[in-house]
PDB file of C-alpha atoms in Angstrom:
ATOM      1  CA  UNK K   1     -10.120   0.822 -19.440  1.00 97.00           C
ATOM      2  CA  UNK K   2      -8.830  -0.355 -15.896  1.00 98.00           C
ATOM      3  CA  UNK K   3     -10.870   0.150 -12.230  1.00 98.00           C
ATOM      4  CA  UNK K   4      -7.909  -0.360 -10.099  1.00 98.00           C
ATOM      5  CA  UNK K   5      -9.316   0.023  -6.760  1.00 98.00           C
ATOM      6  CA  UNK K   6     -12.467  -1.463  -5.909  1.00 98.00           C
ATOM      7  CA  UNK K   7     -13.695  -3.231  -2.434  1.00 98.00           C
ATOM      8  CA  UNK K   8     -15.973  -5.693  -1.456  1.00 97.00           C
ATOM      9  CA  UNK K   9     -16.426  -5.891   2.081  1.00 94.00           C
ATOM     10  CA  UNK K  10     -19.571  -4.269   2.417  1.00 94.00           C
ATOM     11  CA  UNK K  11     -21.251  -7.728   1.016  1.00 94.00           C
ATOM     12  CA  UNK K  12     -20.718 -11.060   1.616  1.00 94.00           C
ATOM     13  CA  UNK K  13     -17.863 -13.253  -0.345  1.00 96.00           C
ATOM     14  CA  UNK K  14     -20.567 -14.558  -3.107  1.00 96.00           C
ATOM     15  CA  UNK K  15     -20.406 -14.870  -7.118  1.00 96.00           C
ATOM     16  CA  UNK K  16     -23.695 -12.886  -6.546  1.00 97.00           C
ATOM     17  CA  UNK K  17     -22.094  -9.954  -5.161  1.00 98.00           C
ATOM     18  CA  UNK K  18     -19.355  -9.720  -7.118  1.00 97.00           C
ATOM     19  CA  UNK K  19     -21.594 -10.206 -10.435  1.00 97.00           C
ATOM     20  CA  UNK K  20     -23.085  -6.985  -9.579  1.00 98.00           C
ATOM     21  CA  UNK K  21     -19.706  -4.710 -10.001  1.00 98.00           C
ATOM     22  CA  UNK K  22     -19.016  -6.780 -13.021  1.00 98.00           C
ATOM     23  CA  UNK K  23     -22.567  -5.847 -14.345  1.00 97.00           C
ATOM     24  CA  UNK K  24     -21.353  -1.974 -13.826  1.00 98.00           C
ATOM     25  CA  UNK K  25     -18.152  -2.387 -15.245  1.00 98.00           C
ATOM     26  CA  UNK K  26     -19.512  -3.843 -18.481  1.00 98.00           C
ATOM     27  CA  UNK K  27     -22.008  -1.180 -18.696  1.00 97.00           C
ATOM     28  CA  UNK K  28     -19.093   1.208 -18.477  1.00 97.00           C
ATOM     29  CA  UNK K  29     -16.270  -0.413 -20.777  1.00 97.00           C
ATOM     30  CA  UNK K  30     -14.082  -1.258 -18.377  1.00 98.00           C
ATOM     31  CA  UNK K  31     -11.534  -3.985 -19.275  1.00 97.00           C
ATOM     32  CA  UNK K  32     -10.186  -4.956 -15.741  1.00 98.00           C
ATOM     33  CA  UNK K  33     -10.901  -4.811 -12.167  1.00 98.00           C
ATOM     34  CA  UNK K  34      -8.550  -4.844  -9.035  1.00 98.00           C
ATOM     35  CA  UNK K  35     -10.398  -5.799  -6.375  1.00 98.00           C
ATOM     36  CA  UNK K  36      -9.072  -5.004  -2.877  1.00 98.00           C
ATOM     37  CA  UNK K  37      -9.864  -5.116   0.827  1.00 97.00           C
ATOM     38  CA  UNK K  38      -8.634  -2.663   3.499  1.00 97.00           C
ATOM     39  CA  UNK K  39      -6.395  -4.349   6.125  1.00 97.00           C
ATOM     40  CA  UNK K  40      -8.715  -2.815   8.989  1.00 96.00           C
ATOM     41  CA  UNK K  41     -10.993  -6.030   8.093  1.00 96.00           C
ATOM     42  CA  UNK K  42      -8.793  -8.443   9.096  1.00 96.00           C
ATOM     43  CA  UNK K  43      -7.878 -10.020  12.222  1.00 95.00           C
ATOM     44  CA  UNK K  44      -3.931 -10.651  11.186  1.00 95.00           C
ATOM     45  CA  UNK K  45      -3.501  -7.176  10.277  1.00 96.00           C
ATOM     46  CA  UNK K  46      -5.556  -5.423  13.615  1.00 96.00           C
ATOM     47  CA  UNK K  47      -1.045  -4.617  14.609  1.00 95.00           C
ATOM     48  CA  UNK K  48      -1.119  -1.713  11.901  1.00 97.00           C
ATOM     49  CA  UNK K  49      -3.593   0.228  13.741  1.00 97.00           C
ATOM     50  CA  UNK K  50      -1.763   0.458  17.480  1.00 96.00           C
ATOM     51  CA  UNK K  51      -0.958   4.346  16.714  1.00 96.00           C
ATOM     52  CA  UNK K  52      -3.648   5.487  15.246  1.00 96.00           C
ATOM     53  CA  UNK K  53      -6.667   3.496  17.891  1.00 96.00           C
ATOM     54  CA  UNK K  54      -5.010   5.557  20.413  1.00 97.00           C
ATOM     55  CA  UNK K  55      -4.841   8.780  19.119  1.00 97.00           C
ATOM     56  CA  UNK K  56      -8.392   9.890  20.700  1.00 97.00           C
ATOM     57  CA  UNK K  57     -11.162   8.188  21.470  1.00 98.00           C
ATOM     58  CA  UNK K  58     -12.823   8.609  18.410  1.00 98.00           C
ATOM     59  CA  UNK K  59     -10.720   6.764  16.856  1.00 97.00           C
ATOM     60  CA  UNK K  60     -10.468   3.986  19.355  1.00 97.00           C
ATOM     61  CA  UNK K  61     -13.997   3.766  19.341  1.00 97.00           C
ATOM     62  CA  UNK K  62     -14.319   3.015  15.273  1.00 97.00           C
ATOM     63  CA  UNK K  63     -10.974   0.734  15.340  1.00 97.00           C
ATOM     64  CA  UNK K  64     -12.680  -1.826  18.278  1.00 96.00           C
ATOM     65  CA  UNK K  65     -16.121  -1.307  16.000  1.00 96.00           C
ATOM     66  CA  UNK K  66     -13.915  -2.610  13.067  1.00 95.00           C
ATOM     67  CA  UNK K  67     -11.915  -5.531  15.301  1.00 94.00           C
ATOM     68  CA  UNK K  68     -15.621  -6.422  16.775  1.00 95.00           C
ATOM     69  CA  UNK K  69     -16.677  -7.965  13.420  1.00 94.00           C
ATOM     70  CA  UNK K  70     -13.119  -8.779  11.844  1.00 95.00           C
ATOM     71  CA  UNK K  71     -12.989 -11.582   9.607  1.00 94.00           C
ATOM     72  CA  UNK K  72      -9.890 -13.883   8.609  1.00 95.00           C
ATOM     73  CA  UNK K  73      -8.045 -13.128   5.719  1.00 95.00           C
ATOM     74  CA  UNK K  74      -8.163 -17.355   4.712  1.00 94.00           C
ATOM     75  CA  UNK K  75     -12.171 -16.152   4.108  1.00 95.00           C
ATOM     76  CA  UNK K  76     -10.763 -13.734   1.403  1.00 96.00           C
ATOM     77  CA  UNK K  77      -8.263 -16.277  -0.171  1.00 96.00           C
ATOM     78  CA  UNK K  78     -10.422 -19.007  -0.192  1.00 96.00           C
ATOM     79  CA  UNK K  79     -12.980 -16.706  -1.662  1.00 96.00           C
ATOM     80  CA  UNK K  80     -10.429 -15.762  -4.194  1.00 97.00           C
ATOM     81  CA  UNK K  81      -9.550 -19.156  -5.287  1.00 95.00           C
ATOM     82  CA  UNK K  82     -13.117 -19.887  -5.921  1.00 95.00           C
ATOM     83  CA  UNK K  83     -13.853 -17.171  -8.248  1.00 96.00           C
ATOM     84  CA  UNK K  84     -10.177 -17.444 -10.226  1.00 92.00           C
ATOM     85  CA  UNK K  85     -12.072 -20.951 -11.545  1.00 94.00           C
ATOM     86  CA  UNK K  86     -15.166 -18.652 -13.103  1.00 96.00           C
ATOM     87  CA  UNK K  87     -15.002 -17.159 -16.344  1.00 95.00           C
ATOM     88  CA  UNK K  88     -16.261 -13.300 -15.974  1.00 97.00           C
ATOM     89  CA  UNK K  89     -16.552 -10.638 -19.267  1.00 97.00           C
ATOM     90  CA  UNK K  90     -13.751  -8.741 -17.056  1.00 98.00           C
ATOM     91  CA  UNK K  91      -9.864  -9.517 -16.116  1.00 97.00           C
ATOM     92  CA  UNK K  92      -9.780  -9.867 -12.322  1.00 98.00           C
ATOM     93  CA  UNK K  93      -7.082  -9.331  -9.984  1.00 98.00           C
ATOM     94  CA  UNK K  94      -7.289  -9.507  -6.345  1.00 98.00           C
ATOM     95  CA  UNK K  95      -4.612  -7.856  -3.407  1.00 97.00           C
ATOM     96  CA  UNK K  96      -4.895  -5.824  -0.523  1.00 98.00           C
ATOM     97  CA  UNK K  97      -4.698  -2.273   0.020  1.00 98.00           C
ATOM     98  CA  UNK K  98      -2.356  -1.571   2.857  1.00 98.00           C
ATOM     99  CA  UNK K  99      -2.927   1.467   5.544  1.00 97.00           C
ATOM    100  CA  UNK K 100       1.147   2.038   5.620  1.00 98.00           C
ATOM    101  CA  UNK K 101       3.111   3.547   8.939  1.00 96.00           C
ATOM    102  CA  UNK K 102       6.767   3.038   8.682  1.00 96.00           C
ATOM    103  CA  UNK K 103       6.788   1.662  11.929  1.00 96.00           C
ATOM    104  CA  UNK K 104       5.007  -1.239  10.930  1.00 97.00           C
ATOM    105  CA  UNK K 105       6.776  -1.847   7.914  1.00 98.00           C
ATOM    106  CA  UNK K 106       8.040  -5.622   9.349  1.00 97.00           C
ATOM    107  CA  UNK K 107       4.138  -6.480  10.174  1.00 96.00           C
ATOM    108  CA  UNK K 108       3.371  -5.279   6.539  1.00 97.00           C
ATOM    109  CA  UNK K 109       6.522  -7.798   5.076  1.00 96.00           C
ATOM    110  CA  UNK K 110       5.351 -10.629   6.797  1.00 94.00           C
ATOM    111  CA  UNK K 111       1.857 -10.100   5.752  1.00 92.00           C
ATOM    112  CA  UNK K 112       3.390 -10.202   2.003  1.00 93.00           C
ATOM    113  CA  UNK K 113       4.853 -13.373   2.869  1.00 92.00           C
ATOM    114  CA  UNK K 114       2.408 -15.645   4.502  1.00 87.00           C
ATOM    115  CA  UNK K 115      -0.496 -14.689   1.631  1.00 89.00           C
ATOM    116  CA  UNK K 116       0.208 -14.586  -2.181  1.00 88.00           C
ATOM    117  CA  UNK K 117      -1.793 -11.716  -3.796  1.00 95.00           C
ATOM    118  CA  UNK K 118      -1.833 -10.720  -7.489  1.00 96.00           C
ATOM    119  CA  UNK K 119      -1.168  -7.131  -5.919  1.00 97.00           C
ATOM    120  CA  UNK K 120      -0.630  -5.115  -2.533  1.00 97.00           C
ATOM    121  CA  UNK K 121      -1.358  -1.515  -3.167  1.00 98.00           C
ATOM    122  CA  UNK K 122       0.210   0.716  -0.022  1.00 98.00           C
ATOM    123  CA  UNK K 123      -1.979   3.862   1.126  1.00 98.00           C
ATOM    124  CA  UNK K 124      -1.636   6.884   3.785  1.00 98.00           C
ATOM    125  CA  UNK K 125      -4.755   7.178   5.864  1.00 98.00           C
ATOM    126  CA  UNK K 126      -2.681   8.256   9.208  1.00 97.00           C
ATOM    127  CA  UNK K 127      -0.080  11.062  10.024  1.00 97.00           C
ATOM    128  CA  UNK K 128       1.288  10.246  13.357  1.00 95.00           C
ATOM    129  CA  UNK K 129      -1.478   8.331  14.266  1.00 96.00           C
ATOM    130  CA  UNK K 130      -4.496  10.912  13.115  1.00 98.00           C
ATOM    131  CA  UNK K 131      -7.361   9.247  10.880  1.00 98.00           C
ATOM    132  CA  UNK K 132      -7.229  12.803   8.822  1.00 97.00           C
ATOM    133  CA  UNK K 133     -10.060  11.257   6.412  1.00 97.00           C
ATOM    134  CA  UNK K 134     -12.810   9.899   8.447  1.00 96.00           C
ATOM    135  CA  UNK K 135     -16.130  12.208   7.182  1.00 94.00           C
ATOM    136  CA  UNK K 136     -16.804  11.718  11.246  1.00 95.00           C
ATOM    137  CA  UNK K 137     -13.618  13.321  12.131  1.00 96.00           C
ATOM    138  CA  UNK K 138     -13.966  16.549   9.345  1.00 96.00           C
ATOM    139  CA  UNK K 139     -11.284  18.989  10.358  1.00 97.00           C
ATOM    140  CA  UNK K 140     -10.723  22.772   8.811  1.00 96.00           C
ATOM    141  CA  UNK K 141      -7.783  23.622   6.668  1.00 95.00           C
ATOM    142  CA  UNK K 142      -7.273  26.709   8.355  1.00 96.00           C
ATOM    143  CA  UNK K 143      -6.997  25.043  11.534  1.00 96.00           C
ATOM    144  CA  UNK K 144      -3.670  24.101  10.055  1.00 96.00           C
ATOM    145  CA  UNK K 145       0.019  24.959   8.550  1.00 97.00           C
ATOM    146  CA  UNK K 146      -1.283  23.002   5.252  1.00 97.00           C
ATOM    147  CA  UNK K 147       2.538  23.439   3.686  1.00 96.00           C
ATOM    148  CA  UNK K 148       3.672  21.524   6.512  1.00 97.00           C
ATOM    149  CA  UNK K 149       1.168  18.983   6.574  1.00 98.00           C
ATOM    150  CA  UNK K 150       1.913  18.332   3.175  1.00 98.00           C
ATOM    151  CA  UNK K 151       5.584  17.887   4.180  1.00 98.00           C
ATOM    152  CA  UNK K 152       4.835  15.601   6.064  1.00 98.00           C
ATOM    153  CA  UNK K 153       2.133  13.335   4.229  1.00 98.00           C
ATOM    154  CA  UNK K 154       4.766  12.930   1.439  1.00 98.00           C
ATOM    155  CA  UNK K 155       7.549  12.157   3.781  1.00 98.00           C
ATOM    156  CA  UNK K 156       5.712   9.009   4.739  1.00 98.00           C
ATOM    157  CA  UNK K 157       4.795   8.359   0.882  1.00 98.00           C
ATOM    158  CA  UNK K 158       7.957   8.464   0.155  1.00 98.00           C
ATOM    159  CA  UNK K 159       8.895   6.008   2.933  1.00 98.00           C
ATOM    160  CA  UNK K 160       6.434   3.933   1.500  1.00 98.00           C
ATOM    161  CA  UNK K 161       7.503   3.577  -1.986  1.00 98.00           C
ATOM    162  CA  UNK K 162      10.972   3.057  -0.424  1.00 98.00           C
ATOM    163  CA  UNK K 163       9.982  -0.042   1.725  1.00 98.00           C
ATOM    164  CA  UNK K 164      10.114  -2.155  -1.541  1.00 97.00           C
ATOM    165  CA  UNK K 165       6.429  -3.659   0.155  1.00 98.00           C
ATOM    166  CA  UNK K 166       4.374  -2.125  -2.445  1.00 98.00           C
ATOM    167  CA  UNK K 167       3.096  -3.066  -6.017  1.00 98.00           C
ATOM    168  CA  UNK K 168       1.429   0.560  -6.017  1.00 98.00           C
ATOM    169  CA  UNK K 169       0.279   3.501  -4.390  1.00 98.00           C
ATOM    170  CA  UNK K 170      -3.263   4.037  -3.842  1.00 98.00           C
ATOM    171  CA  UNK K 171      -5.047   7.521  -3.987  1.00 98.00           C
ATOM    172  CA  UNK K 172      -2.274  10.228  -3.439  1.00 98.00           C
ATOM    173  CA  UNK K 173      -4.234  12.630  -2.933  1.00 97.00           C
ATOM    174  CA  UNK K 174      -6.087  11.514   0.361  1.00 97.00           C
ATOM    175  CA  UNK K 175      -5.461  14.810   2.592  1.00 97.00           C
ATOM    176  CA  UNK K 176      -7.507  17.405   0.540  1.00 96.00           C
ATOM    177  CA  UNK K 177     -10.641  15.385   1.391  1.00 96.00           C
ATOM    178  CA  UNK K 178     -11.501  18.133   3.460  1.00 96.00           C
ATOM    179  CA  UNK K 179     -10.787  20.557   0.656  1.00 94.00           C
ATOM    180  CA  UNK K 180      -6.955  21.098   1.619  1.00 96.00           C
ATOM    181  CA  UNK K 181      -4.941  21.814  -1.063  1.00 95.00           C
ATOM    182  CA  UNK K 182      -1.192  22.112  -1.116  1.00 94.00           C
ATOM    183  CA  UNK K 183      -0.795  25.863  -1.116  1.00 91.00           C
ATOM    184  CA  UNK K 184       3.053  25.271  -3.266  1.00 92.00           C
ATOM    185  CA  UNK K 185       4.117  23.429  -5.720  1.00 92.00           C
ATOM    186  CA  UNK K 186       5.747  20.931  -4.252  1.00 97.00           C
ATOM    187  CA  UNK K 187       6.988  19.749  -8.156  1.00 96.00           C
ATOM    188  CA  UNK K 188      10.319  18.966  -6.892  1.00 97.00           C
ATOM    189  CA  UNK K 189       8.714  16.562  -4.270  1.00 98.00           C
ATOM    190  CA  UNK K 190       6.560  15.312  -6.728  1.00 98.00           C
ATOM    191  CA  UNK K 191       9.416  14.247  -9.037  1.00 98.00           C
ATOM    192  CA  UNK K 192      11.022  12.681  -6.126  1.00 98.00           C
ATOM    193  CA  UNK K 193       8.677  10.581  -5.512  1.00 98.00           C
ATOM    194  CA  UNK K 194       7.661   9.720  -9.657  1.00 98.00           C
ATOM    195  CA  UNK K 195      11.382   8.664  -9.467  1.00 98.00           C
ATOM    196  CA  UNK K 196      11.366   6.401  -6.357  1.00 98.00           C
ATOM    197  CA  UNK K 197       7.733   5.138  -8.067  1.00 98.00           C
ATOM    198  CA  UNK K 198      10.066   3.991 -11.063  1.00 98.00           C
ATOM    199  CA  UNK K 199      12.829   2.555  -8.930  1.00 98.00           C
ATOM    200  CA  UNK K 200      10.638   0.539  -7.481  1.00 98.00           C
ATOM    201  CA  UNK K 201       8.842  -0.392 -10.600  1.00 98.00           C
ATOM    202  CA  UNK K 202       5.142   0.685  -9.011  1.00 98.00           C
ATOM    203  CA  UNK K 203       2.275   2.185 -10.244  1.00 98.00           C
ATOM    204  CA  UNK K 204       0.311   5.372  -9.087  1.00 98.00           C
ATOM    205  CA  UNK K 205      -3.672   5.532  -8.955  1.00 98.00           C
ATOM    206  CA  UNK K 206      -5.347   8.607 -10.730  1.00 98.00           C
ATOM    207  CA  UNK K 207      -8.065   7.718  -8.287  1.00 98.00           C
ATOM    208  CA  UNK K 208     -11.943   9.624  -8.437  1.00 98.00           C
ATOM    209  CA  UNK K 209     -12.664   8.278  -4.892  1.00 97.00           C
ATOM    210  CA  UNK K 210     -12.425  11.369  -3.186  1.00 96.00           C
ATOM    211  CA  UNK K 211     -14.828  13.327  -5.700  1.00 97.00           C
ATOM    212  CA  UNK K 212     -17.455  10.522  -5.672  1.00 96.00           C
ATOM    213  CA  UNK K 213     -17.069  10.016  -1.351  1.00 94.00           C
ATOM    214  CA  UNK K 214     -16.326  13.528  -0.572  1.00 95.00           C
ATOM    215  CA  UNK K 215     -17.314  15.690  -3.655  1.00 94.00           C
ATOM    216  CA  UNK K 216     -14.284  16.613  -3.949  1.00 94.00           C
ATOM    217  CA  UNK K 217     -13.610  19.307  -6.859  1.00 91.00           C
ATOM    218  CA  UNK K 218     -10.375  18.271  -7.937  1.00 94.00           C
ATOM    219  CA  UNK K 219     -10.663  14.700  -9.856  1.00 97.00           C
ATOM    220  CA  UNK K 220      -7.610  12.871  -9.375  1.00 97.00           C
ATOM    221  CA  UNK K 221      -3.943  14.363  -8.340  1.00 97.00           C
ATOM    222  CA  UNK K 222      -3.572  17.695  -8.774  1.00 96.00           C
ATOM    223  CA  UNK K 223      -2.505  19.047 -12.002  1.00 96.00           C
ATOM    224  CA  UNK K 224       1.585  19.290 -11.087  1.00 96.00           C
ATOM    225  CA  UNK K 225       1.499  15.887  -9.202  1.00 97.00           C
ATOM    226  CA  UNK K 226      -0.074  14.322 -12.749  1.00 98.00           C
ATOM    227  CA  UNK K 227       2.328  16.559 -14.773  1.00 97.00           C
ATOM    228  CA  UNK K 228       5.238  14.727 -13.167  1.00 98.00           C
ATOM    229  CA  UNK K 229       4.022  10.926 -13.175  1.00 98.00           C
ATOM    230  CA  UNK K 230       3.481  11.146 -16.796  1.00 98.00           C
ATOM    231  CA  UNK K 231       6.764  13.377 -17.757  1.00 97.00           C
ATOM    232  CA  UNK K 232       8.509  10.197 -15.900  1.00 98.00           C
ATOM    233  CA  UNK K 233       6.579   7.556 -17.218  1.00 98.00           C
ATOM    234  CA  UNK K 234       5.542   6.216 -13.995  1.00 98.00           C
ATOM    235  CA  UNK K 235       2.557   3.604 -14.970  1.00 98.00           C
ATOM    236  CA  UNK K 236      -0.673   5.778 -13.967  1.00 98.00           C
ATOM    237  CA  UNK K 237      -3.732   2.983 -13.194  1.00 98.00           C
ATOM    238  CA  UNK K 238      -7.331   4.918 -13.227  1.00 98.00           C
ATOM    239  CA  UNK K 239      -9.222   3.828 -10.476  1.00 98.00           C
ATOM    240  CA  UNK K 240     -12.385   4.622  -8.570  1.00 98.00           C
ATOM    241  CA  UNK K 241     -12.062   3.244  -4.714  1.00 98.00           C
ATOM    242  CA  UNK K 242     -15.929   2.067  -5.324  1.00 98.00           C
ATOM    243  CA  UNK K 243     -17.204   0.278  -2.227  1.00 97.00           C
ATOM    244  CA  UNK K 244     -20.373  -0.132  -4.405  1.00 97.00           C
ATOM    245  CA  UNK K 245     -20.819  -1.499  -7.290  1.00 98.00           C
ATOM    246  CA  UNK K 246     -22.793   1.404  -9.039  1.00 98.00           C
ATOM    247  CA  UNK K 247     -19.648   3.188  -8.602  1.00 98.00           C
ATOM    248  CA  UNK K 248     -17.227   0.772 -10.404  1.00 98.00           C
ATOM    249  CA  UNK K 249     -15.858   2.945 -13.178  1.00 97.00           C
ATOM    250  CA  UNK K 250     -17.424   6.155 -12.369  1.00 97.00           C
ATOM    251  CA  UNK K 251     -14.857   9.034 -13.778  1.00 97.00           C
ATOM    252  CA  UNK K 252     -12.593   6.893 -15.525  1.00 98.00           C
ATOM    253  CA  UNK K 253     -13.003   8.063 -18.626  1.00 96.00           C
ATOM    254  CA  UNK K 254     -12.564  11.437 -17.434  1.00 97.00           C
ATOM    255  CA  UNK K 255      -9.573  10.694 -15.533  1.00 98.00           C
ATOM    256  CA  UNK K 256      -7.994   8.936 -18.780  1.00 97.00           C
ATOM    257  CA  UNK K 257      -8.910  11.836 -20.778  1.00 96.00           C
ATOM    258  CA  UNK K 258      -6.757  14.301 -17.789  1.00 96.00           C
ATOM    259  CA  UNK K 259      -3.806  12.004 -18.455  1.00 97.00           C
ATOM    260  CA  UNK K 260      -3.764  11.920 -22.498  1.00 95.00           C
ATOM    261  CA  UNK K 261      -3.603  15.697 -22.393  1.00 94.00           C
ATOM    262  CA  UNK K 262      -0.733  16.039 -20.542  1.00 89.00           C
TER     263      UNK K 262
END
């Protein structure tokens, strides 16, 4: 069994720390482990937040937090080439996971070029500059037009797959955190965008971040999104967005056992 989203930047860049999600993902059979970091860590990626700082002062406020103790992504590849010399019971891969806007699509390229990653995994966090998944910034479904939203959040995943920048796409299901559900079907969507996945020759996370972070009730994509990445054989990667390492590999079992019955 895979983890394919896991971070690490809430230790330091140690064998110790890192010995400690291995430890879970032994415990829990899993075969291979993507770690990741979030962009918002780095100094040469602080450009892909512009937008979304200045949407409201909340926001602002948590980006200059976030720039305050930025670190330099040669830490991470440095860090990376150290442990690639270590035998571990676990594959290892190391990337990135992107916050994508299409207007920073040239910032995210030559990010891809100056640093060589096994993967970069793109993921929506903003529409139109709004953080719609910080727990401190909770906001009420009926507040909204969710159809619409929806519209919207997979326009800009399908602008993502489309930028060619991406080896997969992280947790598609990031705007019901809150509990907000697409209200249609949206299948015809959803095969649009398993068919751009294949184009592109990316993968899609069935990712159990939300229900461990959030509680959300729904594990994974919803049943109709799933129905359509495995009807069109786009490559499905379980993962669990653990920031901790008693959470590598929580649900994926479950979530393997969702896609097999399809």
């Amino acid at each position: 069994m895979i983890d394919a989203h896991v971070h690490l930047e809430k230790g330091d860049y140690s064998v110790e720390w890192i010995e400690q999600f291995i430890d879970y993902a032994v415990k829990r059979n899993i075969d291979e482990i993507f770690f990741l970091e979030h962009t918002h860590i780095f100094n040469e990626c602080s450009s892909l937040y512009n937008e979304m700082s200045e949407y409201n002062e909340y926001q602002k406020n948590w980006f200059q937090k976030k720039l305050a103790h930025a670190r330099p992504l040669k830490d991470y590849i440095d860090f990376i080439e150290k442990i690639k010399h270590i035998d571990f019971p676990v594959r290892l891969k190391f990337g990135l996971e992107v916050c994508y806007s299409p207007e920073h699509e040239n910032d995210i390229a030559k990010i891809k070029q100056m640093y060589s990653f096994d993967f970069l995994v793109g993921s929506i966090h903003f529409i139109d500059g709004w953080a719609f998944s910080h727990l401190k910034q909770r906001w009420d479904k009926n507040d909204y037009d969710i159809d619409e939203l929806y519209e919207k959040y997979y326009a800009i995943m399908l602008s993502l797959i489309n930028s060619g920048l991406f080896s997969g796409l992280a947790h598609p299901q990031s705007l019901q955190c809150f509990g907000a559900y697409p209200q249609k079907s949206f299948r015809d969507i959803y095969l649009q965008l398993a068919q751009a996945l294949c184009a592109k020759g990316m993968y899609i996370e069935e990712n159990s971040g939300l229900t461990i972070n959030y509680g959300d009730k729904q594990l994974g994509m919803v049943p109709n999104m799933l129905e359509c990445m495995v009807k069109c054989n786009v490559p499905i990667l379980t993962a669990s967005d653990a920031h901790l390492p008693q959470n590598v590999g929580l649900y994926i079992k479950e979530m393997n056992d969702l896609i097999q019955s399809i």
